[in-house]
CSV table of C-alpha atoms and ligand atoms in Angstrom, one decimal:
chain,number,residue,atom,x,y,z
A,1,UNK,CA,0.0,0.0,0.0
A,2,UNK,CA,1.0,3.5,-0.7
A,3,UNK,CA,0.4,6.7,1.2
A,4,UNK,CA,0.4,10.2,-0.2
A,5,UNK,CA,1.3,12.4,2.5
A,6,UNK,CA,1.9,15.5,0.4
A,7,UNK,CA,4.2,17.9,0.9
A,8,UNK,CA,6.1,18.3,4.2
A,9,UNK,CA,7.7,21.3,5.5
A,10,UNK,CA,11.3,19.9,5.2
A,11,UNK,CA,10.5,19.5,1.9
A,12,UNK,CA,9.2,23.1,1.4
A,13,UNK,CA,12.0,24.6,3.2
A,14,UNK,CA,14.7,22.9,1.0
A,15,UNK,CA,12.7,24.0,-2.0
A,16,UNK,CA,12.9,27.6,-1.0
A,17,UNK,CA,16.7,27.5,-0.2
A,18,UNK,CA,17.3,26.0,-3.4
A,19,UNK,CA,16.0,29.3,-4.8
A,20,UNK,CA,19.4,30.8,-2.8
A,21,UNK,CA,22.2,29.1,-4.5
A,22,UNK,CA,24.6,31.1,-2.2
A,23,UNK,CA,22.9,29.4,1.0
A,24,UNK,CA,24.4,27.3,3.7
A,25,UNK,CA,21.6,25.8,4.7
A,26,UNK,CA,22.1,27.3,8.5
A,27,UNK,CA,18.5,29.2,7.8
A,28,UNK,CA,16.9,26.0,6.9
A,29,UNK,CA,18.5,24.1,9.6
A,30,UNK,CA,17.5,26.8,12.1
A,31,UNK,CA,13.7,26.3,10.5
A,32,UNK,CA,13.8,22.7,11.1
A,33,UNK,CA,14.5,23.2,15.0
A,34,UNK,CA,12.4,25.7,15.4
A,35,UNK,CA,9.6,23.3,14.1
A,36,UNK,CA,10.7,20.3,16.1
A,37,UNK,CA,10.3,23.1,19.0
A,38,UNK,CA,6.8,23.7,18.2
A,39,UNK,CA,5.8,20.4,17.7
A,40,UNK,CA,6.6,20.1,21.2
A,41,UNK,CA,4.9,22.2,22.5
A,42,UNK,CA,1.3,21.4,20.4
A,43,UNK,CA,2.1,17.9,22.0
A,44,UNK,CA,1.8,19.9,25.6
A,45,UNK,CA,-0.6,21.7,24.6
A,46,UNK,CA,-3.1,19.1,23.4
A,47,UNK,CA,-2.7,17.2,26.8
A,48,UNK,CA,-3.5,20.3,29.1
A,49,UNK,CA,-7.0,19.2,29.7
A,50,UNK,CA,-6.1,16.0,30.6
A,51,UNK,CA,-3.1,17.7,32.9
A,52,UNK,CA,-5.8,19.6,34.7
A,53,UNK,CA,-7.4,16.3,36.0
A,54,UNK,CA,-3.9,14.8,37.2
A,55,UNK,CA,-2.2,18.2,39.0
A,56,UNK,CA,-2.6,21.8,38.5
A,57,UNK,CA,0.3,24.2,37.3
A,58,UNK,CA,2.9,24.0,40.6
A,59,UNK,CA,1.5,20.8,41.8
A,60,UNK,CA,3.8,17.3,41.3
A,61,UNK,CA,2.6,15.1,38.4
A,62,UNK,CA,2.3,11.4,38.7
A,63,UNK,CA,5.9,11.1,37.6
A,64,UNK,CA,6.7,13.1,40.4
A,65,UNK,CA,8.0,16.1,38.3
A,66,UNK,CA,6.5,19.3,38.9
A,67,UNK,CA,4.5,20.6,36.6
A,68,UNK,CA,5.4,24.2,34.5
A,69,UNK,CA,3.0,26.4,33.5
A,70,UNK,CA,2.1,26.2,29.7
A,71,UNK,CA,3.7,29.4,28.7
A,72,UNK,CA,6.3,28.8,30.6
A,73,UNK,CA,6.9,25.2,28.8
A,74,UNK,CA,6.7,26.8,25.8
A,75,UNK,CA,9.3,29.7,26.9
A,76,UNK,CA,11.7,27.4,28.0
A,77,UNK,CA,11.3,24.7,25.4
A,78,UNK,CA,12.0,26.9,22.5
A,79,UNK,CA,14.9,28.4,24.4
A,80,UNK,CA,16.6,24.9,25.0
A,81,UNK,CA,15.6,23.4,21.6
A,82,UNK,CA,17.3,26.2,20.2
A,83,UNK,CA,20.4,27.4,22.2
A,84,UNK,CA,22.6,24.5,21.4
A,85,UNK,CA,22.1,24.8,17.7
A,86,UNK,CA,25.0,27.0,16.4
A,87,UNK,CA,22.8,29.0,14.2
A,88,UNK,CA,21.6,31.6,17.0
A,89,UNK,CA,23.8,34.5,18.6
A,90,UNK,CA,21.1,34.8,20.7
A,91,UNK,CA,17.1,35.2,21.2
A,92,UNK,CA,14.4,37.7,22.7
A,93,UNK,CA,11.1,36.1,24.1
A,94,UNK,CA,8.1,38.0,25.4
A,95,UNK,CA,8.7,36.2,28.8
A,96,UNK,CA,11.9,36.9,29.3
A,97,UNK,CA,13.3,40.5,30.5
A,98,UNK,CA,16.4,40.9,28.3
A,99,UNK,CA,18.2,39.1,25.4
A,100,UNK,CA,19.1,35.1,26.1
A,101,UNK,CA,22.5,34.7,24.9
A,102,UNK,CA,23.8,31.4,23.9
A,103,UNK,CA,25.4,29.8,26.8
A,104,UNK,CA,29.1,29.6,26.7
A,105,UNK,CA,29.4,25.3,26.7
A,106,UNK,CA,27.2,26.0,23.5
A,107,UNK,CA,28.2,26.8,19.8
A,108,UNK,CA,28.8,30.1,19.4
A,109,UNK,CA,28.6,32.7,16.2
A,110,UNK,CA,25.8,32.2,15.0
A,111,UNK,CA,24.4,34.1,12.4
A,112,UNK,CA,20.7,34.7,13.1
A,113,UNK,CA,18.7,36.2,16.4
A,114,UNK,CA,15.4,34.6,16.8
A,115,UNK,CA,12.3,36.5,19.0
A,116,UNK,CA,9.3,34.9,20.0
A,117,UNK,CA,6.4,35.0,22.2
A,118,UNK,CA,6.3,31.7,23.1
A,119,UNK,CA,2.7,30.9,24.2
A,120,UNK,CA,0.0,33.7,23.0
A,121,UNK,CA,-3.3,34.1,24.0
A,122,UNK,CA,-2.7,34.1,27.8
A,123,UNK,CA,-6.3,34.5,29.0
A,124,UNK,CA,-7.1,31.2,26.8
A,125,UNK,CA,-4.7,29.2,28.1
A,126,UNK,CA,-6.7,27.4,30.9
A,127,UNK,CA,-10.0,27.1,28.8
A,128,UNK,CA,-9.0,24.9,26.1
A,129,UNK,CA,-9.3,27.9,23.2
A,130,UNK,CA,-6.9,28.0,20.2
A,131,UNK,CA,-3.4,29.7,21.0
A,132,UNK,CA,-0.4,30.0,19.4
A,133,UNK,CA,3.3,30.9,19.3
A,134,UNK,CA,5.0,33.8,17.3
A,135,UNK,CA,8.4,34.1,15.7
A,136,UNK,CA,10.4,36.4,13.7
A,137,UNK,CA,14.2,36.0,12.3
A,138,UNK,CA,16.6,38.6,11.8
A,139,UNK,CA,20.1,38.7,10.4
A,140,UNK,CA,22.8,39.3,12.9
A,141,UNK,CA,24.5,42.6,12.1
A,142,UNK,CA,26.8,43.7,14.7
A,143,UNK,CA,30.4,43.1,14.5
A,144,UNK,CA,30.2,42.1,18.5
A,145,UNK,CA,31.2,38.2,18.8
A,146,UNK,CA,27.9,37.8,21.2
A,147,UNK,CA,24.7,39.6,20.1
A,148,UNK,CA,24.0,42.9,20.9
A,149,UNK,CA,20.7,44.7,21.4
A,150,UNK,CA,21.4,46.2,18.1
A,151,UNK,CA,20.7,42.9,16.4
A,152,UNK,CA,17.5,42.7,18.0
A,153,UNK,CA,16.1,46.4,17.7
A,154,UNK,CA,15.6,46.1,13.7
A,155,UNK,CA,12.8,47.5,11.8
A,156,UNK,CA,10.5,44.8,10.3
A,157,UNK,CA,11.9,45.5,7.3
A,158,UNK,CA,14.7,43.7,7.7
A,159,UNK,CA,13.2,40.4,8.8
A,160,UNK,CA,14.3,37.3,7.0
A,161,UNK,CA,11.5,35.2,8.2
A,162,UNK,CA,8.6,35.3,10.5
A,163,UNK,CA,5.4,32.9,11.6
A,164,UNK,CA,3.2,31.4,13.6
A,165,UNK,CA,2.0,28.0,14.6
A,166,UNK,CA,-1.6,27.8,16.1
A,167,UNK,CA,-2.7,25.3,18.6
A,168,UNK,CA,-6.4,24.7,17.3
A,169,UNK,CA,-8.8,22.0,16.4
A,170,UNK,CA,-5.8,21.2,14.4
A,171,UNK,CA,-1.9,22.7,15.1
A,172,UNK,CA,-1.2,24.8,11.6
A,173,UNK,CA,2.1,26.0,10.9
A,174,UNK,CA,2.5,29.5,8.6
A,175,UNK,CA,5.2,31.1,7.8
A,176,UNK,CA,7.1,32.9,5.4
A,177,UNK,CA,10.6,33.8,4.2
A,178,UNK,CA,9.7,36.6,1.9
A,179,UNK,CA,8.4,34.2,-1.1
A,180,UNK,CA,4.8,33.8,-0.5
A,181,UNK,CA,3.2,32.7,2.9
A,182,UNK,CA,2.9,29.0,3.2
A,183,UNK,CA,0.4,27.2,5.8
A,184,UNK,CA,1.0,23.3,7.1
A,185,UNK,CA,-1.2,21.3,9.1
A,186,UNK,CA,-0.1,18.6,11.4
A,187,UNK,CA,-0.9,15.0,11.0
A,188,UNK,CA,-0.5,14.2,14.2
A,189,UNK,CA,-0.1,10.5,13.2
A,190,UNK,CA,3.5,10.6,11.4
A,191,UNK,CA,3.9,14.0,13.7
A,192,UNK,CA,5.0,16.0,10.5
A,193,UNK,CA,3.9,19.2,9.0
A,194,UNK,CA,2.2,18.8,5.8
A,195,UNK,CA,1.2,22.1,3.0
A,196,UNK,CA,-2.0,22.1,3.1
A,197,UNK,CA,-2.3,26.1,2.3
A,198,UNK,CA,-0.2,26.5,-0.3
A,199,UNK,CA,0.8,30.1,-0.9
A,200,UNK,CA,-2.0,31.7,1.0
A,201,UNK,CA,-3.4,35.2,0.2
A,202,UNK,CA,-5.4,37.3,2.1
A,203,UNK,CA,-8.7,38.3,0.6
A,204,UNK,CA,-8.4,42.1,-0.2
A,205,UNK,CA,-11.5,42.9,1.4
A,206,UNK,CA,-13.4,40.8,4.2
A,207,UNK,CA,-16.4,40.5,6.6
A,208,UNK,CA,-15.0,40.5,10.1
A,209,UNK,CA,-14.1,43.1,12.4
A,210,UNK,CA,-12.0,42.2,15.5
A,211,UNK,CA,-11.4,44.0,18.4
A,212,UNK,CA,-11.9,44.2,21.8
A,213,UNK,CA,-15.5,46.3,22.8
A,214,UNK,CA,-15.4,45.8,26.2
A,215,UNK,CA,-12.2,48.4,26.4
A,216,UNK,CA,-15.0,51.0,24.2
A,217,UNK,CA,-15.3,53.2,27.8
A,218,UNK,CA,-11.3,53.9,27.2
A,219,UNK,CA,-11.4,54.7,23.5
A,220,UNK,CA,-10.8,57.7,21.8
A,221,UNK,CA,-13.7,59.1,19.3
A,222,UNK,CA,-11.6,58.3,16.0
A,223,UNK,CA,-11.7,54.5,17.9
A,224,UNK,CA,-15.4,54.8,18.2
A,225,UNK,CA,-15.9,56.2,14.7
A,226,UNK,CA,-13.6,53.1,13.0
A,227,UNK,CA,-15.9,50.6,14.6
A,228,UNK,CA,-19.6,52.1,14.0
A,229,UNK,CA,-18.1,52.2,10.6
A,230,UNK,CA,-17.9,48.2,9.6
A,231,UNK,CA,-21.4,47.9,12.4
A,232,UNK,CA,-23.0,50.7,9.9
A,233,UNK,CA,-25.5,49.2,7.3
A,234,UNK,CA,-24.7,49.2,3.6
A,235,UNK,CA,-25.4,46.5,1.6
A,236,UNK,CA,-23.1,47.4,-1.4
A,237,UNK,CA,-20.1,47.6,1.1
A,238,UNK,CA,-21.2,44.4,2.7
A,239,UNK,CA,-21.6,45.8,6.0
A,240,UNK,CA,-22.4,45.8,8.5
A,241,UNK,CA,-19.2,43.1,9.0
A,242,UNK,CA,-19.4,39.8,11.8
A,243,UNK,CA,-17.5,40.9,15.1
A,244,UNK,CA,-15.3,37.6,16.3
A,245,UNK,CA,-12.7,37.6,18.9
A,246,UNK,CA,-11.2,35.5,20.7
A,247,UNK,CA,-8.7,37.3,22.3
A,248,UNK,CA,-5.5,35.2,21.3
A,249,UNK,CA,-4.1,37.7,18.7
A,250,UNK,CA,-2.6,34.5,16.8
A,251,UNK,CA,-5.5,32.8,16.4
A,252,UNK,CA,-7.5,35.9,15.2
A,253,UNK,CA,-4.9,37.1,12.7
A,254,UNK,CA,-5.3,33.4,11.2
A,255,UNK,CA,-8.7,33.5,10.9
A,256,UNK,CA,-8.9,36.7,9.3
A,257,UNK,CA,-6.4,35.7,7.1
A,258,UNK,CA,-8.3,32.8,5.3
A,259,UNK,CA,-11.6,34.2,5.5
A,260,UNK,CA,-10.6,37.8,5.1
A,261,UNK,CA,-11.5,41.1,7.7
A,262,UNK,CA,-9.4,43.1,10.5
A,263,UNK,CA,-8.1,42.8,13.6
A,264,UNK,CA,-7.3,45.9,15.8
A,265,UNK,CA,-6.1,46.8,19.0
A,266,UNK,CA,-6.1,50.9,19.4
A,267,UNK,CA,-4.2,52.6,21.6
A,268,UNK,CA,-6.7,53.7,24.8
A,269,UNK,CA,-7.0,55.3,28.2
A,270,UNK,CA,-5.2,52.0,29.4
A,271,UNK,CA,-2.8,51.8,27.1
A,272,UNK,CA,-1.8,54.7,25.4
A,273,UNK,CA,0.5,53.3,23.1
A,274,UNK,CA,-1.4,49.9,22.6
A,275,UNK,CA,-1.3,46.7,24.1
A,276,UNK,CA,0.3,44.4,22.0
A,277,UNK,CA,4.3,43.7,21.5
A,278,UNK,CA,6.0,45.8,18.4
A,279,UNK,CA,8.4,42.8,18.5
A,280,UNK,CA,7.5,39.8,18.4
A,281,UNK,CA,3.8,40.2,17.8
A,282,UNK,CA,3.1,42.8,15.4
A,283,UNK,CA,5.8,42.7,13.1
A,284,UNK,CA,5.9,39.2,12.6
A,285,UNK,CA,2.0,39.3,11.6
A,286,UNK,CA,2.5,42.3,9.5
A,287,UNK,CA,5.2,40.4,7.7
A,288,UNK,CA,2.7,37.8,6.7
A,289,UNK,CA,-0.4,39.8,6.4
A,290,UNK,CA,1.7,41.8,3.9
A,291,UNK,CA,3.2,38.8,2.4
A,292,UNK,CA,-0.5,37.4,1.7
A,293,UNK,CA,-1.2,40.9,0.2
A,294,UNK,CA,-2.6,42.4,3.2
A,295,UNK,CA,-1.5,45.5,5.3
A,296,UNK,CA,-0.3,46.2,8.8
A,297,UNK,CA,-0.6,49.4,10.3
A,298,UNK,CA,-0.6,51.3,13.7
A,299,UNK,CA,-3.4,54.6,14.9
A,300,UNK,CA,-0.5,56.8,13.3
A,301,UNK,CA,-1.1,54.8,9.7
A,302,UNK,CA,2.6,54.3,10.1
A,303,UNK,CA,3.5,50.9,8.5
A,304,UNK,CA,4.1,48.2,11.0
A,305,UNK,CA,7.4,47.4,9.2
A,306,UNK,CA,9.0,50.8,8.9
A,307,UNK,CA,8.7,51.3,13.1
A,308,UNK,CA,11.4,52.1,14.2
A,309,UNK,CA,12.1,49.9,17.6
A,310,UNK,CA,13.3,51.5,20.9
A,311,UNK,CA,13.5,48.4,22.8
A,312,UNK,CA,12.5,45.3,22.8
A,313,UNK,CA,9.3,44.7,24.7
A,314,UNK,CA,7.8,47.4,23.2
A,315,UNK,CA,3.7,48.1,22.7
A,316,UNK,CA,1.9,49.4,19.7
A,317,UNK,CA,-0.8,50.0,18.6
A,318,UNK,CA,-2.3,47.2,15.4
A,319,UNK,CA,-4.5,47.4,12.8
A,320,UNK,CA,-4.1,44.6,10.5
A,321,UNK,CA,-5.9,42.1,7.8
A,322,UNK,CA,-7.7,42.5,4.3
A,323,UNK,CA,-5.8,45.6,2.3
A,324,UNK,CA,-9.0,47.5,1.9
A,325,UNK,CA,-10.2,47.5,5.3
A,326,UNK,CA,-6.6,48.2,6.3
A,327,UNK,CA,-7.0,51.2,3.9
A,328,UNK,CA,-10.6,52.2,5.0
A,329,UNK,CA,-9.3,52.5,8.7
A,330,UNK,CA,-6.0,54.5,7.8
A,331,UNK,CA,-8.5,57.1,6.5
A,332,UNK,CA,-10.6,57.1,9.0
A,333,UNK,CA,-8.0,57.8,11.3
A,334,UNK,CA,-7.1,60.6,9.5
B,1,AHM,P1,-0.4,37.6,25.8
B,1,AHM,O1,0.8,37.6,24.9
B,1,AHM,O2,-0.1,37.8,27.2
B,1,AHM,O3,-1.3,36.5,25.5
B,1,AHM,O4,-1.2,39.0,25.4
B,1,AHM,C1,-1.5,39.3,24.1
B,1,AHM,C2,-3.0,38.9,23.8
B,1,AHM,C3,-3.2,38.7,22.4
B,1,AHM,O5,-3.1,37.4,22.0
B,1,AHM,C4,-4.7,39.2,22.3
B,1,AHM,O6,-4.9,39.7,21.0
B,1,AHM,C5,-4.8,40.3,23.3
B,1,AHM,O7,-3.7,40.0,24.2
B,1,AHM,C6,-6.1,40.3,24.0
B,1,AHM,O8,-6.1,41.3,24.8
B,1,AHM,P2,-7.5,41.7,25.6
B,1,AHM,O9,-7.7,40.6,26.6
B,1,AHM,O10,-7.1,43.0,26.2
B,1,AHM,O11,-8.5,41.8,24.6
B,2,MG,MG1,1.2,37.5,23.1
């Protein structure tokens, strides 16, 4: 008998450094652990139900270990799947203060910095609703032997790579390197990644709005007049668009990317300069939102991309999705 599993993401990542002849396969190496990383941590994350019934977070398991929290699993899996690789100077993660550097008994010089927020979608952690992990790649570019901040603070611009897996009904993989944005789904069976959204694009116009209205008492009046805008009737626009949110900006985004609309999160009274990470949230999003032919921008209508970053755990503001709604808001905003 023969099976046709398709193609898997090894496959697809050789492909697209075959289209470098120049490459040293480091990039694609530093994919593959990265992968085997999250893999890892949709195993975890699949059993954390059934965790709940043997121990709670901070209790001892039956094997006597005791248990992490789930983002803190995550955190540290991707740091130790990763640190011993020789392809990172160092990494940045949304649960850790400064930069990790590569541990001395490690291989150093590597040629890449890797930031992630390991587990998002905090609030849904504990009630079995789809979260996700974010990543984004940039190219070492100080001349310092360890990594510096400066390899870390660099406009989105300059990413080599960013993506997202999300732990749903199924775990899906997305990512992209600059050629198109490519989406995998996990059979869980042979535990590999298989394309099964092949060079996705994001509808240029859709029918969801996203955001938060419970945080409406803190918003501005521009806030206000975005939103009664896609809730306002008018039948040749399509509106007035579906509200969904579930509050893990990963799993959102990826929604609104296959069935087009926008999901934003504007500054407010609470926070001023928005809530979400510049870093290792947004830009990696607005990498593959644009990527898919969609936009990225903040309540300024500054690109995501072009931001300069100021440090590394910094908050903007996010309005991203389907081009035109993108647009629509931007002018709005004024
Ligand atoms: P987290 O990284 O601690 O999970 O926080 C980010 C999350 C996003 O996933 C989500 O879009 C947003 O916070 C939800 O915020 P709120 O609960 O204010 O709507
Ligand atoms: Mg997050």
């Amino acid at each position: 008998m023969t099976t046709r599993l398709g193609t898997t993401i090894t496959k697809k990542i050789m492909e697209e450094q075959r289209q470098f002849p120049k490459a040293t396969g480091d990039f694609s190496g530093m994919l593959y652990e990265l992968v085997v990383g999250l893999k890892v941590i949709a195993y975890e994350v699949n059993k954390a139900g059934l965790m709940s019934i043997l121990g709670q977070a901070g209790s001892t398991n039956i094997q006597g270990e005791v248990q992490q929290k789930l983002d803190i699993f995550a955190n540290t899996t991707l740091i130790h799947k990763m640190d011993h690789t020789g392809y990172l100077c160092g990494m940045a993660s949304e649960e850790v203060d400064d930069i990790i550097e590569i541990p001395d008994r490690h291989p150093q010089g590597g040629k890449y910095v890797l930031l992630f927020d390991p587990l998002d979608g905090s609030s849904n952690i504990d009630v079995n609703v789809s979260i996700g992990t974010i990543f984004a790649v940039y190219r070492k570019i100080s001349d310092h032997p360890k990594c510096t901040m400066e390899d870390f603070l660099q406009p989105g611009t300059q990413l080599l790579a960013a993506g997202y897996a999300v732990y749903g009904s199924s775990t899906m993989f997305v990512y992209t390197t600059g050629l198109g944005v490519h989406g995998f789904t996990l059979d869980p069976g042979v535990g590999e990644f298989i394309l099964s959204h092949p060079n996705m694009k994001s509808p240029d116009k859709g029918g969801i709005y996203s955001i938060n209205e419970g945080n409406s008492i803190n918003w501005d009046a521009k806030t206000h007049k975005v939103v009664e805008h896609f809730k306002a009737n008018d039948k040749t626009d399509g509106r007035p668009y579906s509200g969904r949110y579930i509050g893990s900006l990963v799993a959102d985004f990826h929604r609104n990317l296959l069935k087009g609309g926008i999901f934003m999160y504007p500054p407010d009274k609470k926070s001023p300069n928005g809530k979400l990470r510049l870093m290792y949230e947004a830009i990696p999003l607005a990498f593959i939102a644009e990527q898919a032919g969609g936009m990225a921008i903040d309540a300024t209508g500054r690109r995501i991309l072009e931001i300069p970053p100021k440090e590394l755990h910094q908050r903007t503001s996010l309005y991203i999705g389907s081009r035109q709604d993108v647009e629509t808001v931007r002018k709005l905003l004024g």
